[in-house]
Tab-separated table of C-alpha atoms in Angstrom:
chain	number	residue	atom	x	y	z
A	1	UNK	CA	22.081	26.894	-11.581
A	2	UNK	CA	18.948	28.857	-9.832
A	3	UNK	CA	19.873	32.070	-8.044
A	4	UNK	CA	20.689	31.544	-4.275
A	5	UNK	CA	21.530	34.434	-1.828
A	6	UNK	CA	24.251	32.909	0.222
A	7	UNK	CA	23.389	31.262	3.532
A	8	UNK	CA	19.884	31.453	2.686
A	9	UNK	CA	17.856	29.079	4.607
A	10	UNK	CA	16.582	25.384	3.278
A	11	UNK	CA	12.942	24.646	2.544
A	12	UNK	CA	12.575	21.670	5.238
A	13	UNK	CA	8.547	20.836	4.269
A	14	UNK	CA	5.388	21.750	4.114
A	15	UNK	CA	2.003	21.290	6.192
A	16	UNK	CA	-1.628	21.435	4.511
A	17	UNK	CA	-4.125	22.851	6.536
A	18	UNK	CA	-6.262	20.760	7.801
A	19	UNK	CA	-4.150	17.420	7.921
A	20	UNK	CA	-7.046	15.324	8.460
A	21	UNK	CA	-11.142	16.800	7.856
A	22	UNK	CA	-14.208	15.182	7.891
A	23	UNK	CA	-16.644	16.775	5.038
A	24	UNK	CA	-20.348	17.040	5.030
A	25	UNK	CA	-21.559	16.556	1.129
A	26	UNK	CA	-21.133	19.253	-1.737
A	27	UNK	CA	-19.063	21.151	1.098
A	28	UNK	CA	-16.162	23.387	0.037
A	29	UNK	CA	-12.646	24.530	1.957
A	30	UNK	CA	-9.608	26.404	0.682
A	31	UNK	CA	-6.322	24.515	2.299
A	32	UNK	CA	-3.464	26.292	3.466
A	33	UNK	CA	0.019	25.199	2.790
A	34	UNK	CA	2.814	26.998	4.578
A	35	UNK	CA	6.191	26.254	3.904
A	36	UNK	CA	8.999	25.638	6.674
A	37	UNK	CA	12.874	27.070	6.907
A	38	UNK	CA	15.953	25.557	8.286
A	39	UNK	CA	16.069	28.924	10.055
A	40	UNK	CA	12.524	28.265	11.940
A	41	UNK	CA	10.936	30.877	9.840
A	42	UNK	CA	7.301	29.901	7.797
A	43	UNK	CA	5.894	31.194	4.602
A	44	UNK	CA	2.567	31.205	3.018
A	45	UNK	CA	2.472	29.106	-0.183
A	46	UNK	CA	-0.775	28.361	-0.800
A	47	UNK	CA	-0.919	30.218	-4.318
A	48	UNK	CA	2.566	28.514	-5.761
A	49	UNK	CA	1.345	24.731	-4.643
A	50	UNK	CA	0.178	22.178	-6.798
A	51	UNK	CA	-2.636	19.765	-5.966
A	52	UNK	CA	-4.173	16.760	-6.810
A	53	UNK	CA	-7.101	14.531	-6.007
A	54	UNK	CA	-6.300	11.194	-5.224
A	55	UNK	CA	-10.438	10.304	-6.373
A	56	UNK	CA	-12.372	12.957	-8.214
A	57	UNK	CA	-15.685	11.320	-7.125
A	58	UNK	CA	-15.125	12.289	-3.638
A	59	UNK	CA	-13.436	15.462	-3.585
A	60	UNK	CA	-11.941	17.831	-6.353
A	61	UNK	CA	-9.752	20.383	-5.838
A	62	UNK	CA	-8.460	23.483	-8.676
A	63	UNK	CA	-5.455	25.238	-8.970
A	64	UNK	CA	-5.876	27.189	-5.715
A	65	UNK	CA	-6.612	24.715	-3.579
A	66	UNK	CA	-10.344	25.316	-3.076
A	67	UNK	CA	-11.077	21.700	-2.155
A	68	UNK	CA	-15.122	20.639	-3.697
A	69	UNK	CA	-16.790	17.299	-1.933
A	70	UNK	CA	-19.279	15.975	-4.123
A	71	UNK	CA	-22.791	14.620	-3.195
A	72	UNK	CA	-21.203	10.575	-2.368
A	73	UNK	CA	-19.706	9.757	0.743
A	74	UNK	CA	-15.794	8.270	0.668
A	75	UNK	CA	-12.304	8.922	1.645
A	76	UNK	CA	-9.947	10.666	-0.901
A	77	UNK	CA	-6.753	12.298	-0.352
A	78	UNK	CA	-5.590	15.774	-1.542
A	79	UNK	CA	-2.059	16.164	-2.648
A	80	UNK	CA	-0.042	19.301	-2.102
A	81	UNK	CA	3.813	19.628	-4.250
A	82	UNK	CA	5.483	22.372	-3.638
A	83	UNK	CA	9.421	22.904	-4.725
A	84	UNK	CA	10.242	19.171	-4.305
A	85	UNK	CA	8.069	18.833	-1.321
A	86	UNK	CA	4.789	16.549	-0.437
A	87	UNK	CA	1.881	16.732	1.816
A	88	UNK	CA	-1.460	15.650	2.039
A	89	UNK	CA	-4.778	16.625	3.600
A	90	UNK	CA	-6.946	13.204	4.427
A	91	UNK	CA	-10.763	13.797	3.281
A	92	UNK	CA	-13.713	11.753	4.519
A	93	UNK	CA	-17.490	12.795	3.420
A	94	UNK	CA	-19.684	10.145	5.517
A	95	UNK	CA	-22.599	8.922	5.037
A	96	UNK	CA	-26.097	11.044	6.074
A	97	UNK	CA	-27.338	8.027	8.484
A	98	UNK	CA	-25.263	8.167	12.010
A	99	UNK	CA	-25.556	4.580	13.114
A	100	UNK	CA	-25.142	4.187	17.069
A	101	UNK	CA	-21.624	3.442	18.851
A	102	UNK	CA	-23.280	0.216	20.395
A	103	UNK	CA	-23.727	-1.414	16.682
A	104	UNK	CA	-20.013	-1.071	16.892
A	105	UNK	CA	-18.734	-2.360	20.231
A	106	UNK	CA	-19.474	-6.036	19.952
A	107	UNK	CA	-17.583	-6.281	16.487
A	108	UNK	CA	-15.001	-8.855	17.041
A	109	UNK	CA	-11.408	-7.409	17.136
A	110	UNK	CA	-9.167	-10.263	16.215
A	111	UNK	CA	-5.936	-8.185	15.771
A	112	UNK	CA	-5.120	-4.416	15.569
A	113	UNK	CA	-5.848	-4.024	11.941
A	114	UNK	CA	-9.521	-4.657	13.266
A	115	UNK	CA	-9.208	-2.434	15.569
A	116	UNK	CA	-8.235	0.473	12.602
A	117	UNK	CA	-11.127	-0.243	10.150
A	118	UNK	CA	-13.901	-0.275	12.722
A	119	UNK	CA	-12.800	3.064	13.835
A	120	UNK	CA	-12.615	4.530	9.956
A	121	UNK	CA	-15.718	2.442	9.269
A	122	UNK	CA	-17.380	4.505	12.333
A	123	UNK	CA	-16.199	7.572	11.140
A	124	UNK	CA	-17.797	7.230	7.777
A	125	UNK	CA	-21.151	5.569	9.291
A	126	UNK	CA	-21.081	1.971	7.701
A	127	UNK	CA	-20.712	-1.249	9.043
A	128	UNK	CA	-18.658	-3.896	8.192
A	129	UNK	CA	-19.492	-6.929	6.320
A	130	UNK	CA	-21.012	-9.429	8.282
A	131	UNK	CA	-18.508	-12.472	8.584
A	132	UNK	CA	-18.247	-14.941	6.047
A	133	UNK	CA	-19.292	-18.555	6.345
A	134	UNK	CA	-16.265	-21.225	6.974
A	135	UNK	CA	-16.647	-22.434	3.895
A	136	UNK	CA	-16.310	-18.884	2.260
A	137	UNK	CA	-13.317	-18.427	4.220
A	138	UNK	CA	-11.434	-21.952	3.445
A	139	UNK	CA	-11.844	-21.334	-0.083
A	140	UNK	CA	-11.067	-17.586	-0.037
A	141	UNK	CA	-7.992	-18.002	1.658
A	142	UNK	CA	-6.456	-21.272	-0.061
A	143	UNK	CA	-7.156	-19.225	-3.195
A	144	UNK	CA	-5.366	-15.877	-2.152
A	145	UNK	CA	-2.620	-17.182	-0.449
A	146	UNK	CA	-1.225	-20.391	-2.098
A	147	UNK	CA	-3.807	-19.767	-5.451
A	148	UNK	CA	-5.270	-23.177	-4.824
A	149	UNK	CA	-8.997	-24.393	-3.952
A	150	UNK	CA	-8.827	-26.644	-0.758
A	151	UNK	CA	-9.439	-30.222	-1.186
A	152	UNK	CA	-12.504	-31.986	-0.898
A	153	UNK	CA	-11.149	-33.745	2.458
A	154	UNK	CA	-9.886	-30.536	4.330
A	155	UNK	CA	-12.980	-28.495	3.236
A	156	UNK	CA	-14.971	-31.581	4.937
A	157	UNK	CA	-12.628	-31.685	7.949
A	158	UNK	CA	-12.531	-27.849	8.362
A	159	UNK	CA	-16.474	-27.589	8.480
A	160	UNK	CA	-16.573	-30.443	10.509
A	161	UNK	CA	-14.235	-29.240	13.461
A	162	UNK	CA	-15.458	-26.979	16.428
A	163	UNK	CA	-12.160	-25.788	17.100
A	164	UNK	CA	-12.589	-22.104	17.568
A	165	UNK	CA	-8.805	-21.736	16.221
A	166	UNK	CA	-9.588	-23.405	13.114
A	167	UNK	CA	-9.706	-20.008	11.266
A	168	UNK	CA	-5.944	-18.805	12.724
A	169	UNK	CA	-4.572	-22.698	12.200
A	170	UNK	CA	-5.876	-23.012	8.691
A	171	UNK	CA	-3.811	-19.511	7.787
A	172	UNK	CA	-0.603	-21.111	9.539
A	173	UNK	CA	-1.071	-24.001	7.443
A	174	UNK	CA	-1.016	-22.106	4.314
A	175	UNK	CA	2.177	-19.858	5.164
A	176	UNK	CA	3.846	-23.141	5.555
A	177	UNK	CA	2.696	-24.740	2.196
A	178	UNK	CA	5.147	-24.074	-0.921
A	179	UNK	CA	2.409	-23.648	-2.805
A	180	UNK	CA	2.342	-19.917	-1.033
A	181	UNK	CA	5.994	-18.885	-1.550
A	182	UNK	CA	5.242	-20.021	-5.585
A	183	UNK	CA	1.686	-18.501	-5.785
A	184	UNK	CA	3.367	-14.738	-4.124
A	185	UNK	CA	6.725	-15.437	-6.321
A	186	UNK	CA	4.652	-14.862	-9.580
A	187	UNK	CA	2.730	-12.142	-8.729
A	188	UNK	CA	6.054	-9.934	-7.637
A	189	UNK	CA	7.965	-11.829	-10.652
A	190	UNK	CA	5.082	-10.036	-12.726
A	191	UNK	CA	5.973	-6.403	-10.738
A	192	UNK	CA	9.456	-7.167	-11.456
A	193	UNK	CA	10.521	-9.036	-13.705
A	194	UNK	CA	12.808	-7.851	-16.351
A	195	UNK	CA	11.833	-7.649	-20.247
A	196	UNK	CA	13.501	-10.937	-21.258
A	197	UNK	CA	14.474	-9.244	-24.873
A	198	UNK	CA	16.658	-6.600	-23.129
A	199	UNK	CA	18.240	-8.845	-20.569
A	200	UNK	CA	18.240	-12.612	-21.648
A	201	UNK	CA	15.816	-15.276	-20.674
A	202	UNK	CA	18.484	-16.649	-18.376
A	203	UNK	CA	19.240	-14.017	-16.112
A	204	UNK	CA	14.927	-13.240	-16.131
A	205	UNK	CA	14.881	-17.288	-14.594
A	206	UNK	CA	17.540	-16.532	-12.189
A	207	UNK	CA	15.543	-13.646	-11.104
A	208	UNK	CA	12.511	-15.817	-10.759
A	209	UNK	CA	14.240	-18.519	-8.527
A	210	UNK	CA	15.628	-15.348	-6.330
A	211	UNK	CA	12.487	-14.667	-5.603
A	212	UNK	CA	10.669	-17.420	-5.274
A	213	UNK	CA	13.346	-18.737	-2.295
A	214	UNK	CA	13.198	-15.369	-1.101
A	215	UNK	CA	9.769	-16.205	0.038
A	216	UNK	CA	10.257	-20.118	1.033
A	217	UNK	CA	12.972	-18.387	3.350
A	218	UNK	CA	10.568	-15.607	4.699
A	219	UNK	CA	12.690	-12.652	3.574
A	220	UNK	CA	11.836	-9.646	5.376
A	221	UNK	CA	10.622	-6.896	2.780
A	222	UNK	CA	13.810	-4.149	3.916
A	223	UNK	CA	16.113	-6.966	3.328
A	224	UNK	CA	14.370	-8.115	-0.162
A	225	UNK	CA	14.716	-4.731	-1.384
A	226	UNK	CA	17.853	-4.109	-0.325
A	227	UNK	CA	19.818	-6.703	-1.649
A	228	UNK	CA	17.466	-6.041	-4.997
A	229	UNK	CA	19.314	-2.828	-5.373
A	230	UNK	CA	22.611	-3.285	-3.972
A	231	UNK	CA	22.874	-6.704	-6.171
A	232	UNK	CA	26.664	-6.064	-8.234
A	233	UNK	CA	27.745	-9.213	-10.690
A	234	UNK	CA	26.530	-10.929	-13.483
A	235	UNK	CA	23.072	-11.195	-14.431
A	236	UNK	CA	24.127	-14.244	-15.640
A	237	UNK	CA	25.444	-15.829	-11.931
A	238	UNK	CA	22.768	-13.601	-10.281
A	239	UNK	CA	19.287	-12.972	-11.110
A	240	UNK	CA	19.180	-9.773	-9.372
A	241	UNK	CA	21.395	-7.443	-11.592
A	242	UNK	CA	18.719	-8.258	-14.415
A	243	UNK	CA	16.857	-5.702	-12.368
A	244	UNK	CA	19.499	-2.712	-12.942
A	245	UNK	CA	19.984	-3.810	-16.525
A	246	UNK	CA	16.490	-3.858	-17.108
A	247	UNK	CA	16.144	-0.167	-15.454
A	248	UNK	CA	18.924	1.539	-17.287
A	249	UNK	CA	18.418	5.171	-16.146
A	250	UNK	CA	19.353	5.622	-12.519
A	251	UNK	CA	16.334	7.027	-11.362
A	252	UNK	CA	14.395	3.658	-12.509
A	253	UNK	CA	15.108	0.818	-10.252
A	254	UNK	CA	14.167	3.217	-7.016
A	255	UNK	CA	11.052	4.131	-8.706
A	256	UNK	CA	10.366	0.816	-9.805
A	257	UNK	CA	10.714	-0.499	-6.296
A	258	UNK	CA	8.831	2.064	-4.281
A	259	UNK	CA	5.804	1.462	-6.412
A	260	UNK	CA	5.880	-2.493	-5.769
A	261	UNK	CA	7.071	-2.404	-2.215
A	262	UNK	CA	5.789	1.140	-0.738
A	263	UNK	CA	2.676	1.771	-2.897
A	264	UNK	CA	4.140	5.152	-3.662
A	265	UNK	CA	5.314	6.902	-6.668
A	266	UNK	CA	9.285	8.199	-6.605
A	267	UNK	CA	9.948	11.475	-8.734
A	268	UNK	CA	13.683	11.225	-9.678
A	269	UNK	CA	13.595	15.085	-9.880
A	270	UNK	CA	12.925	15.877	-6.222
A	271	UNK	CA	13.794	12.381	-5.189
A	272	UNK	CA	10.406	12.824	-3.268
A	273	UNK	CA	8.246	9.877	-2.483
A	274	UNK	CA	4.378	10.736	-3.423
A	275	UNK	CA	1.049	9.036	-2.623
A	276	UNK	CA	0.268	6.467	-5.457
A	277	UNK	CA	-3.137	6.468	-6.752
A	278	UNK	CA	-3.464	2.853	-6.149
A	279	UNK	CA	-3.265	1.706	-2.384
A	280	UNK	CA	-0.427	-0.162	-0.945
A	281	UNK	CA	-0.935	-4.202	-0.862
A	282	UNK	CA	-1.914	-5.864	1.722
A	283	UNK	CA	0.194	-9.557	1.943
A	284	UNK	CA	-1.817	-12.133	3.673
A	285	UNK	CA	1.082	-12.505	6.174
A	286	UNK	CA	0.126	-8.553	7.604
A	287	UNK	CA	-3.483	-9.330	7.988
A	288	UNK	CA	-3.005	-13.317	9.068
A	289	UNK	CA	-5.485	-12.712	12.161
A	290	UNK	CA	-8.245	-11.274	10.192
A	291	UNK	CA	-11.010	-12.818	9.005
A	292	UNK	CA	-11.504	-12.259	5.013
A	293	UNK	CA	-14.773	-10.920	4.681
């Protein structure tokens, strides 16, 4: 057991310093971490944190947190561990050419995510892609969210009606198509699905049909995760345990789950949930008022 004084206060968290920084290229900073107490007290850490680039061809950063952007312009972020704890520092190097604040204020906002990306996109100095063609758009979104090309009638019938809700109607149509709740089933059967050799090929099928009417019923993601991990049974009367059988260690079926459903990684040691590399996935039912670009 590690050496406690009794009563001592708890490590709480951390903040980097800065949170959030806009870089200008091949510019250099040294964060600051500071730890916090249970007793309101603060400590210096800087020199006893670990970090951790997020992307390397944005920024770098060495063992004492002297933080390197490079000549390309990007976001990264800069992780900071320290004794079980997490923070981050949010870097953005943009590009040399300011554009004006009028190129921005007639982009269309159809929905708040909008609303987000012009205001990073601003930050950084680029525009958004100019918006694709109906006919890019039928076929983009038939394909990501039900994994089918539109017919030759509805593609006709879509590029043939002035109805300036075609765009929001055509998404609604496709959330209510099974063809969506099977396309979306496969892709989190492949982030979940149990090694058929450890479990059995039956309990890996009832794990596929749990899913796949777990979207035709429009689970909410909380409740699909919960009652992934709380499942208790047979694996071979419910698809779900094949999950915890598959994950035999205890600290695997958390971790496996954050990754898929947060887009973070879970360290079982400090049961501390960390930035993933990759970004978290965006389902076509969280972005259903955008246009795909």
């Amino acid at each position: 057991m590690p050496y406690e004084v009794p009563n001592q206060p708890k490590l709480t968290g951390i903040d980097v310093d800065p949170p959030d920084k806009t870089y200008q290229k091949n510019e250099s900073l040294n964060l600051k971490v500071t730890a916090r107490y249970s007793d309101g007290t603060s400590r210096d850490v800087t020199a006893l944190t670990e970090y951790a680039s997020n992307d390397a061809g944005v920024v770098t950063v060495d063992e004492h947190g002297h933080v390197q952007a490079t000549p390309y312009s990007g976001e990264a972020v800069v992780v900071a561990r320290y004794m079980g704890h997490v923070g981050i520092s949010k870097a953005a190097i943009p590009s040399e050419k300011v554009l004006p604040a009028e190129r921005y204020a007639g982009l269309p906002e159809n929905n708040e995510i909008d609303r987000l990306v012009y205001a990073r996109l601003k930050q950084l100095g680029h525009l958004p892609s100019e918006t694709c063609t109906d006919a890019e758009f039928i076929r983009r979104v038939s394909l990501d969210g039900a994994g089918l090309l539109p017919t030759v009638e509805e593609t006709r019938a879509f590029l043939a009606s002035s109805d300036p809700q075609k765009r929001e109607k055509w998404i609604d149509q496709i959330l209510q198509r099974p063809e969506w709740a099977d396309h979306w089933a496969v892709k989190w059967g492949d982030l979940i699905r149990p090694n058929p050799s450890r479990v059995g090929v039956k309990p890996v099928l009832l794990m596929d049909t749990w899913i796949r009417q777990s979207f035709r019923d429009n689970k909410p993601w909380d409740q699909f995760v919960r009652e992934l991990l709380t499942a208790q049974g047979s694996s071979h009367q419910d698809g779900r345990v094949a999950f915890l059988r598959d994950k035999r260690e205890p600290s695997m079926p958390p971790r496996s789950s954050a990754r898929s459903s947060w887009g973070c990684a879970w360290s079982a040691r400090s049961a501390t949930s960390i930035p993933a590399s990759a970004g978290t996935r965006a389902t076509i039912t969280s972005s259903r008022r955008s246009s795909p670009r």
